[in-house]
Tab-separated table of C-alpha atoms in Angstrom:
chain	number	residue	atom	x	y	z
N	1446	UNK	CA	-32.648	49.907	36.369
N	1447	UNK	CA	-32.959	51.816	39.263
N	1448	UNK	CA	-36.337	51.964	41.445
N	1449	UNK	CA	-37.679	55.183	43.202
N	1450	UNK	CA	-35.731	56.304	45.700
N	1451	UNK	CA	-36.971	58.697	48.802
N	1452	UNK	CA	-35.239	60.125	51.712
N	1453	UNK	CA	-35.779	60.960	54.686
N	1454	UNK	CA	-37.142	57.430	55.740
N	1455	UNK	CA	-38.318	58.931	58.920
N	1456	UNK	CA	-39.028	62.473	60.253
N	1457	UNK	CA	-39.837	64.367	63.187
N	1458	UNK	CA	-41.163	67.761	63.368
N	1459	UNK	CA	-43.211	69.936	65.674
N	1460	UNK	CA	-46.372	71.554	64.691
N	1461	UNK	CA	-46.063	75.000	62.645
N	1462	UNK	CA	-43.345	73.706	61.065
N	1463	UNK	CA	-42.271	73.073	57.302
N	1464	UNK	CA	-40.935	69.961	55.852
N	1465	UNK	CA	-39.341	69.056	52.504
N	1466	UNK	CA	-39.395	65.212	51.012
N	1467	UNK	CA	-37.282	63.911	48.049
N	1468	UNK	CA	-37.814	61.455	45.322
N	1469	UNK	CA	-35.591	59.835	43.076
N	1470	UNK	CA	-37.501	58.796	39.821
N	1471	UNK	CA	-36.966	55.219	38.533
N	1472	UNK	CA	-35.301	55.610	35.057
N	1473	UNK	CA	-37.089	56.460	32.130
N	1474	UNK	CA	-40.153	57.664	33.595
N	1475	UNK	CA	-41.627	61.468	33.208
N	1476	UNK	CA	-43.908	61.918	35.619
N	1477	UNK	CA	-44.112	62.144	40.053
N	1478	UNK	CA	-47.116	61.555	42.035
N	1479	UNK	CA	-47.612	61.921	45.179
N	1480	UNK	CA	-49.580	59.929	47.962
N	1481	UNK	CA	-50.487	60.094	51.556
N	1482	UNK	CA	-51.033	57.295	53.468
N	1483	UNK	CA	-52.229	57.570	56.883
N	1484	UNK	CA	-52.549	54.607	59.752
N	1485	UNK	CA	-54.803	52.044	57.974
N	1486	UNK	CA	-55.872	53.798	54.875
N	1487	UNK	CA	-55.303	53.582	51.516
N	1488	UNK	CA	-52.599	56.384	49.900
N	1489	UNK	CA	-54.707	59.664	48.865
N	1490	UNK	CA	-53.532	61.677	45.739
N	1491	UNK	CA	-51.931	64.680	46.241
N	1492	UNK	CA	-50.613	65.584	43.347
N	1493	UNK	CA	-48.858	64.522	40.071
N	1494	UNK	CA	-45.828	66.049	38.348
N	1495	UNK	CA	-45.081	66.116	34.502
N	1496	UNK	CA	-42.783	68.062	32.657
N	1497	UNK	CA	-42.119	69.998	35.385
N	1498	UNK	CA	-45.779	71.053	36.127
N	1499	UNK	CA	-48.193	70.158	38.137
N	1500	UNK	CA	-50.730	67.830	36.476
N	1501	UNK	CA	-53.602	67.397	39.022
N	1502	UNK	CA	-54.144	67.800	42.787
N	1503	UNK	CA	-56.117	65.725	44.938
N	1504	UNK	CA	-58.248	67.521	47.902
N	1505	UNK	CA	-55.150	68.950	49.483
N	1506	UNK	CA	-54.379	72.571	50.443
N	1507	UNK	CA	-52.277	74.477	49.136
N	1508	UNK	CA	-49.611	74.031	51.826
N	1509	UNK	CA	-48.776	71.117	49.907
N	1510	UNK	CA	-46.550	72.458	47.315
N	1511	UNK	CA	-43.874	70.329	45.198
N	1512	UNK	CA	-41.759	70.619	42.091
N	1513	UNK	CA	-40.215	68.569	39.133
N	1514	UNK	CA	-36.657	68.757	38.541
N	1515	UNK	CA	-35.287	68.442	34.882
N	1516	UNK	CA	-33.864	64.903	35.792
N	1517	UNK	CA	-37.405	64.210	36.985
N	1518	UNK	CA	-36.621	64.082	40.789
N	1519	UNK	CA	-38.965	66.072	42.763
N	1520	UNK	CA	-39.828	67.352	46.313
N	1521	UNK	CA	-43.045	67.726	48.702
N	1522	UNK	CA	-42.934	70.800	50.356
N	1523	UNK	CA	-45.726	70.897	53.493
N	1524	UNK	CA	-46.017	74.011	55.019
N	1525	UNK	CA	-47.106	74.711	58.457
N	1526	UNK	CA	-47.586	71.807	59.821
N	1527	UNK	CA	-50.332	70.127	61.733
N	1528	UNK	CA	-50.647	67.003	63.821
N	1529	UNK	CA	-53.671	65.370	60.731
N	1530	UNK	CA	-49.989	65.438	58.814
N	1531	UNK	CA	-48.804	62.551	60.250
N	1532	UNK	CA	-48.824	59.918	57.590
N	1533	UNK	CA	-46.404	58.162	55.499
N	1534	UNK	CA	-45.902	60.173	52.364
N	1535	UNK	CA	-45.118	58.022	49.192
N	1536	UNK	CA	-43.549	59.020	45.881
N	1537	UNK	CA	-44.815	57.332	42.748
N	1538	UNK	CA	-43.465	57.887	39.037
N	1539	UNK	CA	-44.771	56.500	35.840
N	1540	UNK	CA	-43.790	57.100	32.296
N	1541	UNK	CA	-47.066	58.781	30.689
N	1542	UNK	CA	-47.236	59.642	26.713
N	1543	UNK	CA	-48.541	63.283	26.330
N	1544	UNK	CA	-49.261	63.749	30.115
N	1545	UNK	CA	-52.737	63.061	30.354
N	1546	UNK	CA	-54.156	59.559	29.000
N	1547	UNK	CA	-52.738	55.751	29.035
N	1548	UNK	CA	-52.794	53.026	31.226
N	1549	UNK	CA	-49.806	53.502	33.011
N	1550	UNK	CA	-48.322	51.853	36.333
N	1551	UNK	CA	-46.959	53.484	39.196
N	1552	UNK	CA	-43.589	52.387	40.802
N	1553	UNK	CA	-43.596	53.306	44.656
N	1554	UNK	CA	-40.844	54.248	46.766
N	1555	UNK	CA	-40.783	53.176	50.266
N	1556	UNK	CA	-42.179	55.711	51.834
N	1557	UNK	CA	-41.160	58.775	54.123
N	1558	UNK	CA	-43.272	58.776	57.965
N	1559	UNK	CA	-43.473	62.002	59.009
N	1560	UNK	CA	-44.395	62.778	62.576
N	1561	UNK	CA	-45.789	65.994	63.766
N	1562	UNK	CA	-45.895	66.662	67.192
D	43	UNK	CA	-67.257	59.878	50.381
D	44	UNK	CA	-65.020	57.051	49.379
D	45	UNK	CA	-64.958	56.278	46.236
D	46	UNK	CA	-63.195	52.874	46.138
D	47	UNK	CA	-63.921	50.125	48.630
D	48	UNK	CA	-62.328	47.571	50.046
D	49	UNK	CA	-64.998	46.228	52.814
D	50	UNK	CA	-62.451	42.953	54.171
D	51	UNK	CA	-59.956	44.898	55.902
D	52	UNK	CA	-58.352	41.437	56.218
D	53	UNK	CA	-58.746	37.509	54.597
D	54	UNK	CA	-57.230	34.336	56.172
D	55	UNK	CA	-56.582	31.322	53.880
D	56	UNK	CA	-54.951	27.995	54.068
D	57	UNK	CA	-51.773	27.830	51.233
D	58	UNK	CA	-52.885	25.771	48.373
D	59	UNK	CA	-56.276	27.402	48.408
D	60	UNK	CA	-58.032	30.160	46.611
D	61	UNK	CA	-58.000	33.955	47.968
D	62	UNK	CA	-60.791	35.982	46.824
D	63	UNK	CA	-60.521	40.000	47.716
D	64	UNK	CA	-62.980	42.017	46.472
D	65	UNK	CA	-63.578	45.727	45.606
D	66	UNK	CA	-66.489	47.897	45.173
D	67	UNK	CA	-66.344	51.438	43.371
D	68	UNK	CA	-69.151	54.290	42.672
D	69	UNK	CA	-67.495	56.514	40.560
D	70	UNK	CA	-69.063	55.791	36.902
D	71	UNK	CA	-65.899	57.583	35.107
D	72	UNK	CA	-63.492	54.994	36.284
D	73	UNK	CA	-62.823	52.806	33.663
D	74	UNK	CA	-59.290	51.442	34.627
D	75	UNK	CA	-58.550	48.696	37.529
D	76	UNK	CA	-55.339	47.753	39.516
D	77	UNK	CA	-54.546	45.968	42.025
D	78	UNK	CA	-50.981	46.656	44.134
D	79	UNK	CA	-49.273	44.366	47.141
D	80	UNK	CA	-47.758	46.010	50.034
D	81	UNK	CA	-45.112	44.096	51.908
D	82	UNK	CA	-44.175	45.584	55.412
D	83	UNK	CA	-41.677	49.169	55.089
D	84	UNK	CA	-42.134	48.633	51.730
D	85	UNK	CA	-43.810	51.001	48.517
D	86	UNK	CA	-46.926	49.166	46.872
D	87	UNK	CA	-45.991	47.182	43.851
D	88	UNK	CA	-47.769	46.878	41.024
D	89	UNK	CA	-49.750	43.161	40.600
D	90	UNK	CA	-52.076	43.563	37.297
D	91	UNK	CA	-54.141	45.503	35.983
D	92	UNK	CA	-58.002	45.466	33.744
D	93	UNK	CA	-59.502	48.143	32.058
D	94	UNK	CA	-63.212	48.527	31.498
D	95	UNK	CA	-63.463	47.348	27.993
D	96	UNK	CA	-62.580	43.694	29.341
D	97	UNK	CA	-64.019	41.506	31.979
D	98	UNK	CA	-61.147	39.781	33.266
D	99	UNK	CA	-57.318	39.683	33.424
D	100	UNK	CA	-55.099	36.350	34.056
D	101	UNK	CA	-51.506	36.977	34.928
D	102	UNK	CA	-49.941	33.394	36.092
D	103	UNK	CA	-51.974	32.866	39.491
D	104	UNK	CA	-53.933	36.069	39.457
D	105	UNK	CA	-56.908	37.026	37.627
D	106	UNK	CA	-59.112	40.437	38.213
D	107	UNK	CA	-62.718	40.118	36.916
D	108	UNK	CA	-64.312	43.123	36.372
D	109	UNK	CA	-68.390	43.421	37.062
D	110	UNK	CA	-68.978	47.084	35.375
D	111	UNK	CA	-72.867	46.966	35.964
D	112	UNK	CA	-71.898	45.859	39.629
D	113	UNK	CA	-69.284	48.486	39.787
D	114	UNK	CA	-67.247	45.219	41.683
D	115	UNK	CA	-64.180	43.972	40.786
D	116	UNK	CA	-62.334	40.942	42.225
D	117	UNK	CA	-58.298	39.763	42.446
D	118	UNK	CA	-58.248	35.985	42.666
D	119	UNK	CA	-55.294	34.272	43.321
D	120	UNK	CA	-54.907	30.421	43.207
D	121	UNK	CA	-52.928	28.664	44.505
D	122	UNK	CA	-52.081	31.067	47.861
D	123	UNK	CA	-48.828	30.740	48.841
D	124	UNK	CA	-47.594	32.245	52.137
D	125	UNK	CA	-45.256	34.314	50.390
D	126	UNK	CA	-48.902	36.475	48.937
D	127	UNK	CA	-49.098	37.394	52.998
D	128	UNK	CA	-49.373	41.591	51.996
D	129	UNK	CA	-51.926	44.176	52.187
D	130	UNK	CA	-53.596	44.735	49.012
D	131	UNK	CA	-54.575	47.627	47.369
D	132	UNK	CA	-56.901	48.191	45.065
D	133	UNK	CA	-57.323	51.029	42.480
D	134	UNK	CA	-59.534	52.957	40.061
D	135	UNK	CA	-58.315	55.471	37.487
D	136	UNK	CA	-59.919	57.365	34.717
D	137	UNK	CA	-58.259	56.413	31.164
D	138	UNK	CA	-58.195	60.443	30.424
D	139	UNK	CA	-56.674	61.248	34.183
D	140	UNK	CA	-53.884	58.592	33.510
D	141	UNK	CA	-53.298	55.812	36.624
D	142	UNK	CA	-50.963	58.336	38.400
D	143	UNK	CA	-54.059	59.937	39.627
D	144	UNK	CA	-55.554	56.635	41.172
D	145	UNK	CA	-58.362	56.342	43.783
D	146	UNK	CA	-57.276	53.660	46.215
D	147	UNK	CA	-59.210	51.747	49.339
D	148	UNK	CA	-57.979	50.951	52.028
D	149	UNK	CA	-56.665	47.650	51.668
D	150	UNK	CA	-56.956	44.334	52.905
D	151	UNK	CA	-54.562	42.358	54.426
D	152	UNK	CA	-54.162	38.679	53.228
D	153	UNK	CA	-52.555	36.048	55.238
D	154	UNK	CA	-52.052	32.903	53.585
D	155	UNK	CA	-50.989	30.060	56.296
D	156	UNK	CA	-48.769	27.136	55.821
C-alpha cells in the first residue's frame, strides 16, 4: 500500500502571495487533515476533509481554504500570504466510519516547508 | 492556551535503559491518547494509542499509562535503543471529534546513546 504522498517538498514565496499544497491519500482511507507545524511546535489542526467536505477547522482564517477530490487527494490553498506562514504544512489521512466518531490513526506525509518572505 | 503539554522539550538516556516522557492535558473532553515519533524530514508516525476507559496500553516495548484524575499520561519505553532517537509527539482527541482533529504538544526529543 501506498503512504501519503505531498508535493512541493519545499516552497518559496513572497508575502501577499497565494500558495497551493497537494496530498496524495494512502489507500483506503476517506478522510484529509491538515496540520501546521511551525519551528519547534507541535502540528496545529487546520482542518479535516471527508467526503469531500470540510469536517472541522482549527483556529485558522479563512485564507486557509482546501478541498477533497473524489479519489480523496486534496489541496491547501493559503491566500495572501504572510511571513507567521512559514511552517511546514503536513497532510494527514485516516479512514473514519460515518465521519465523526472512532479511534482512528493518522498517516503523515512528509511535509511541505513553505517560506514566505 | 495550550491544551496538551509536553514540559521536557528533550530526554537523554543510556540504551538498555528506561525512557519515561510525559504529558499533561487540561481539556476534560479528551478522552483519547496517542503518542507519534518523528524521525528527521520525515511525517509523524503513529506509535500507540489509549483511550480513557483504560489505564494503560503495552505494545512490545512501549506502554502509555493514562492518569485521568491527573489529566497525565506517560509513553514508557524499555529497553531504549538508539534507533527510538525521534521527537515525540503526543496527542489528545475527543472520541466524538475523531483523532484527525488531534491536539498535539510540542514534542520532546529523545536521544537514546549507545
Amino acid at each position: 500500500e501506498t503512504g501519503v504522498t505531498q508535493s512541493p517538498t519545499h516552497l518559496i514565496k513572497t508575502r501577499g502571495q497565494q500558495v497551493t499544497l497537494r496530498c496524495s491519500s494512502q489507500s483506503g482511507h476517506n478522510t484529509v487533515s491538515w496540520y501546521q507545524q511551525a519551528l519547534g511546535q507541535g502540528p496545529q489542526f487546520i482542518f479535516q476533509y471527508y467526503r469531500e467536505e470540510e469536517n472541522g477547522r482549527g483556529n485558522f482564517p479563512p485564507r486557509f481554504s482546501g478541498l477533497q477530490f473524489p479519489n480523496y487527494s486534496s489541496e491547501l490553498n493559503v491566500n495572501a500570504l504572510e511571513l507567521d506562514d512559514s511552517a511546514l504544512y503536513l497532510c494527514a489521512s485516516s479512514l473514519v466510519a460515518g465521519g465523526s466518531s472512532g479511534a482512528n490513526v493518522l498517516t503523515f506525509g512528509a511535509g511541505s516547508r513553505l517560506t514566505v518572505l | 492556551d495550550q491544551q496538551v503539554k509536553q514540559n521536557s522539550p528533550s530526554l537523554s538516556v543510556q540504551e538498555g535503559r528506561i525512557s519515561i516522557l510525559n504529558c499533561d492535558y487540561t481539556n476534560s473532553m479528551f478522552d483519547y491518547f496517542l503518542w507519534y515519533k518523528k524521525y528527521p524530514a520525515e511525517g509523524p508516525t503513529f506509535l500507540i494509542s489509549i483511550s480513557s476507559i483504560k489505564d494503560k496500553n503495552e505494545d512490545g516495548r512501549f506502554t502509555v499509562f493514562l492518569n485521568k484524575s491527573a489529566k497525565h499520561l506517560s509513553l514508557h519505553i524499555v529497553p531504549s535503543q538508539p534507533g527510538d532517537s525521534a521527537v515525540y509527539f503526543c496527542a489528545a482527541s475527543g472520541w466524538r471529534t475523531n483523532a484527525g482533529k488531534s491536539t498535539f504538544g510540542d514534542g520532546t526529543t529523545l536521544t537514546v546513546k549507545p
